Coordinates of C-alpha atoms in Angstrom, one line a residue:
X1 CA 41.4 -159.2 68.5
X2 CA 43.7 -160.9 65.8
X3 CA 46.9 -162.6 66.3
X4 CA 49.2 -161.7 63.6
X5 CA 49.6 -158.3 61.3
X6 CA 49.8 -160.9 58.1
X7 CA 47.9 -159.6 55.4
X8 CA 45.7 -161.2 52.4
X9 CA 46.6 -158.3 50.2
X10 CA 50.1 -159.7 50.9
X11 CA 49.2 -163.5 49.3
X12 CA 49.1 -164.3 53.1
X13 CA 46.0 -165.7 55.0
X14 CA 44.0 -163.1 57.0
X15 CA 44.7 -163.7 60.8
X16 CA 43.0 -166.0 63.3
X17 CA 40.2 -163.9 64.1
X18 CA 39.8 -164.6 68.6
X19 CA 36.8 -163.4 70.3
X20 CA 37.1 -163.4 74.2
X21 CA 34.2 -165.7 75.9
X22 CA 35.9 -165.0 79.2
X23 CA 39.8 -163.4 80.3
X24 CA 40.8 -167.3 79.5
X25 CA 38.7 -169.3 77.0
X26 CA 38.9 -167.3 73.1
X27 CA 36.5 -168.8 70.0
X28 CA 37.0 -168.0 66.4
X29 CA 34.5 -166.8 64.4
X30 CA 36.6 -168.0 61.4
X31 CA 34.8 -170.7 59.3
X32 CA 37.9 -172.2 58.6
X33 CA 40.0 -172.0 62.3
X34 CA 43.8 -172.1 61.4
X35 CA 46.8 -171.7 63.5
X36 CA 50.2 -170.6 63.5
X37 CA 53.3 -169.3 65.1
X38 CA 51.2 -165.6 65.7
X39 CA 48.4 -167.2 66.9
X40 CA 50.2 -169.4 69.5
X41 CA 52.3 -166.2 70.8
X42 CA 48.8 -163.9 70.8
X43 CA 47.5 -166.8 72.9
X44 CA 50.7 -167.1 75.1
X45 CA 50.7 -163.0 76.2
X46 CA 47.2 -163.5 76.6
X47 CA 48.3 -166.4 79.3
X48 CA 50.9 -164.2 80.5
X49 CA 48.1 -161.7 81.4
X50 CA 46.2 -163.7 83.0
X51 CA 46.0 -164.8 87.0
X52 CA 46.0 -168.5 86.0
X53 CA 48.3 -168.4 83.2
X54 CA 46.6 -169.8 80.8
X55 CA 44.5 -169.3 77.7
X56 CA 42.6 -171.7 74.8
X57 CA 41.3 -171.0 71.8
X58 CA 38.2 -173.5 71.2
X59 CA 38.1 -174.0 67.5
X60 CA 34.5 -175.5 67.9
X61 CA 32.3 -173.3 67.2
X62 CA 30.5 -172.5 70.9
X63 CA 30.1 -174.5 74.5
X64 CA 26.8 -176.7 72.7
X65 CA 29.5 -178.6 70.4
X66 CA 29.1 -182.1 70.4
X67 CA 32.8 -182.3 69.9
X68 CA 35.3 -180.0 71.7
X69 CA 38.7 -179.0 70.3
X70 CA 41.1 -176.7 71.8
X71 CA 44.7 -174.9 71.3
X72 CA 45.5 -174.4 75.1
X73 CA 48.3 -172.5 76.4
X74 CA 49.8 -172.6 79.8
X75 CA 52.6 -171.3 81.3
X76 CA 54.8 -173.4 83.5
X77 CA 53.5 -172.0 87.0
X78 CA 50.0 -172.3 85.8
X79 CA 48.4 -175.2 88.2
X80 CA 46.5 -178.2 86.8
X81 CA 44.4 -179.2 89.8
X82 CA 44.2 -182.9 89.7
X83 CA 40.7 -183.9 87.6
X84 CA 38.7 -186.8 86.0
X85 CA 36.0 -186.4 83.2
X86 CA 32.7 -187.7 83.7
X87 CA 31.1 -189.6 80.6
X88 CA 33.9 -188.6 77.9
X89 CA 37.8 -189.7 77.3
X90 CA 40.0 -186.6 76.4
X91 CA 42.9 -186.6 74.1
X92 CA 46.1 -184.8 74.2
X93 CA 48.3 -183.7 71.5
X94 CA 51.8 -181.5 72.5
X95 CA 52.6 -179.1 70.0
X96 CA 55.6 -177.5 72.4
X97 CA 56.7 -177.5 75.7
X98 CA 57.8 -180.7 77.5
X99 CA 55.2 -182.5 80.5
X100 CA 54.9 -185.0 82.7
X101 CA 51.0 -186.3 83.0
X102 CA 50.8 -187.5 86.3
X103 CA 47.9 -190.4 86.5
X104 CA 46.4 -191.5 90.0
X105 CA 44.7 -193.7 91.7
X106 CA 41.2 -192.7 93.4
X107 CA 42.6 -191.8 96.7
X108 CA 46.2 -190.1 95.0
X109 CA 48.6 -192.6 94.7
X110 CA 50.8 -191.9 91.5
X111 CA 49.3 -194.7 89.1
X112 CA 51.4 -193.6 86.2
X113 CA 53.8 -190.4 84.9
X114 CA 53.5 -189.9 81.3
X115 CA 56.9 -188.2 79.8
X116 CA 55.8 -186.1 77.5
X117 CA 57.5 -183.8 74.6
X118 CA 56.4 -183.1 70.7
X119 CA 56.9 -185.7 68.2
X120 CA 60.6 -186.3 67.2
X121 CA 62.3 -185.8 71.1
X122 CA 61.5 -189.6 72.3
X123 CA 59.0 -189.2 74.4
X124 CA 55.3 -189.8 74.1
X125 CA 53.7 -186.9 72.0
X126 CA 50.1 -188.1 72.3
X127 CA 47.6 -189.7 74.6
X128 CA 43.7 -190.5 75.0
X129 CA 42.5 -190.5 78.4
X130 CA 39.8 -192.8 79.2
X131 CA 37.0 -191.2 81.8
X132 CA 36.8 -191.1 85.2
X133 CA 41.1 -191.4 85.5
X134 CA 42.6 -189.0 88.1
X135 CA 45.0 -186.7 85.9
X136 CA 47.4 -183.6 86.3
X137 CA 49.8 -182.1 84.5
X138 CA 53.1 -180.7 85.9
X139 CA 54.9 -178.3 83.7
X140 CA 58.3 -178.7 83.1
X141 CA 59.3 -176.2 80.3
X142 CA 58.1 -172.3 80.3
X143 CA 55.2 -173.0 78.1
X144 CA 53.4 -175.7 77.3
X145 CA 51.1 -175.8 73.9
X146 CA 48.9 -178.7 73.2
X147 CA 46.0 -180.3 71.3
X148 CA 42.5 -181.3 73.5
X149 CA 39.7 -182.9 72.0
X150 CA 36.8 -183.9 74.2
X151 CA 33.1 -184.5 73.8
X152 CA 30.6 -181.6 74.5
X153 CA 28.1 -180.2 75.3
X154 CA 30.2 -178.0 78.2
X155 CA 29.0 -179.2 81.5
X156 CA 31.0 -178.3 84.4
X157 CA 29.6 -181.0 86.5
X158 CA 31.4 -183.4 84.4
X159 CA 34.2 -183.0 85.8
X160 CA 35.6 -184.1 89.1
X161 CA 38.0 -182.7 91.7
X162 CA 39.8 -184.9 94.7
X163 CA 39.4 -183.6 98.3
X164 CA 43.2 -184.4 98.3
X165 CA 44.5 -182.0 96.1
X166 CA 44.2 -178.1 96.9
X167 CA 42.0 -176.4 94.7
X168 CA 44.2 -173.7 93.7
X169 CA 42.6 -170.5 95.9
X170 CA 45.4 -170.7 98.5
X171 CA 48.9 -170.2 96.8
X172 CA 51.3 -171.7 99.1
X173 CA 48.8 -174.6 99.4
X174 CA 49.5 -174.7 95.4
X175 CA 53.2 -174.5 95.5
X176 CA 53.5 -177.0 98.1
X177 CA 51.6 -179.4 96.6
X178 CA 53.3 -179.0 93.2
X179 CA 56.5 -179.0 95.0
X180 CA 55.6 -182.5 96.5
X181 CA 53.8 -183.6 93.4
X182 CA 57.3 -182.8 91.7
X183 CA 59.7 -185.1 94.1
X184 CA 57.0 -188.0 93.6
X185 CA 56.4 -188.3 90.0
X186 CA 60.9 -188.5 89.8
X187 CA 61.0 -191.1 92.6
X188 CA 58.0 -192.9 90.6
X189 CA 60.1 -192.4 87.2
X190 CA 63.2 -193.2 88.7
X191 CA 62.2 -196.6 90.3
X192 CA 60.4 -197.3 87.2
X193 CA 64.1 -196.8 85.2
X194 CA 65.7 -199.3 87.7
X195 CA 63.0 -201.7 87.3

């Protein structure tokens, strides 16, 4: 699968190549992993197949990385189920889309809402994420593209879930939470303005 019809013949680079590891999660076999405006839109139709809505291309090279980067697409009903990393910090670069990173305590209190848009709208464009730090993200534009980088190896057992959030198999369960989640990150940003 490519995602562009440019062609070197052309003076043009050769697509991104994406090889599928599962319906979600592409690599590139590319030694030199570029992207651009078709590779972004290949990786949002792939989203907009998908029963999460959502899609990455991991520019590392496979899961044994020591160091994992990763375009990442979602659309705006795709749910983030409230997590924490285990042992590695996470950083997060927007490329498009607007955000609010919603930061909680252990037992899902709001801590923190992160405003977030790309670089040049006023609001923060960037973060690193310490470990073990309750994180979600809700949404607030049709698509949202950023930037991850975390340390590997991929272990799913370095990553924790609450018991207070659902966990994204029942979808009114979902929608409610979100809806909830929603009204509380604007009363926390709102009290924060009048502070």
């Amino acid at each position: 699968m490519v995602s562009s019809s440019s062609n070197e013949a052309a003076g043009r680079r050769r697509p991104t190549s994406l090889r599928a590891q599962n319906p979600e999660v592409y690599y590139s076999d590319d030694a030199i992993v570029t992207a651009d405006d078709a590779t972004i839109a290949e990786l949002k139709r792939i989203a907009a197949d998908n029963p999460r809505l959502r899609s990455r291309l991991c520019t590392h090279p496979d899961p044994s990385s020591g160091l994992h980067e990763m375009l990442i697409v979602h659309h705006r009903e795709a749910y983030v189920r409230p997590h924490k990393h285990l042992g590695k910090p996470e950083s997060f670069h927007l490329i498009e889309g607007t955000a609010q990173v919603v930061i909680f305590e252990d037992d899902g209190r709001i801590r923190d809402v992160l405003e977030m848009a790309p670089y040049g709208r006023g609001a923060l464009c960037y973060y690193r994420m310490p470990e073990k730090v309750f994180h979600s993200i809700l949404i607030t534009s049709e698509w949202l593209v950023f930037h991850e980088t975390t340390a590997g190896p991929f272990d799913p057992s370095r990553t924790a879930f609450p018991d207070w959030a659902p966990d994204g198999s029942d979808a009114v369960a979902v929608q409610d939470y979100v809806k909830s989640l929603g009204t509380l990150a604007a009363e926390y940003l709102n009290k924060r303005a009048k502070a």
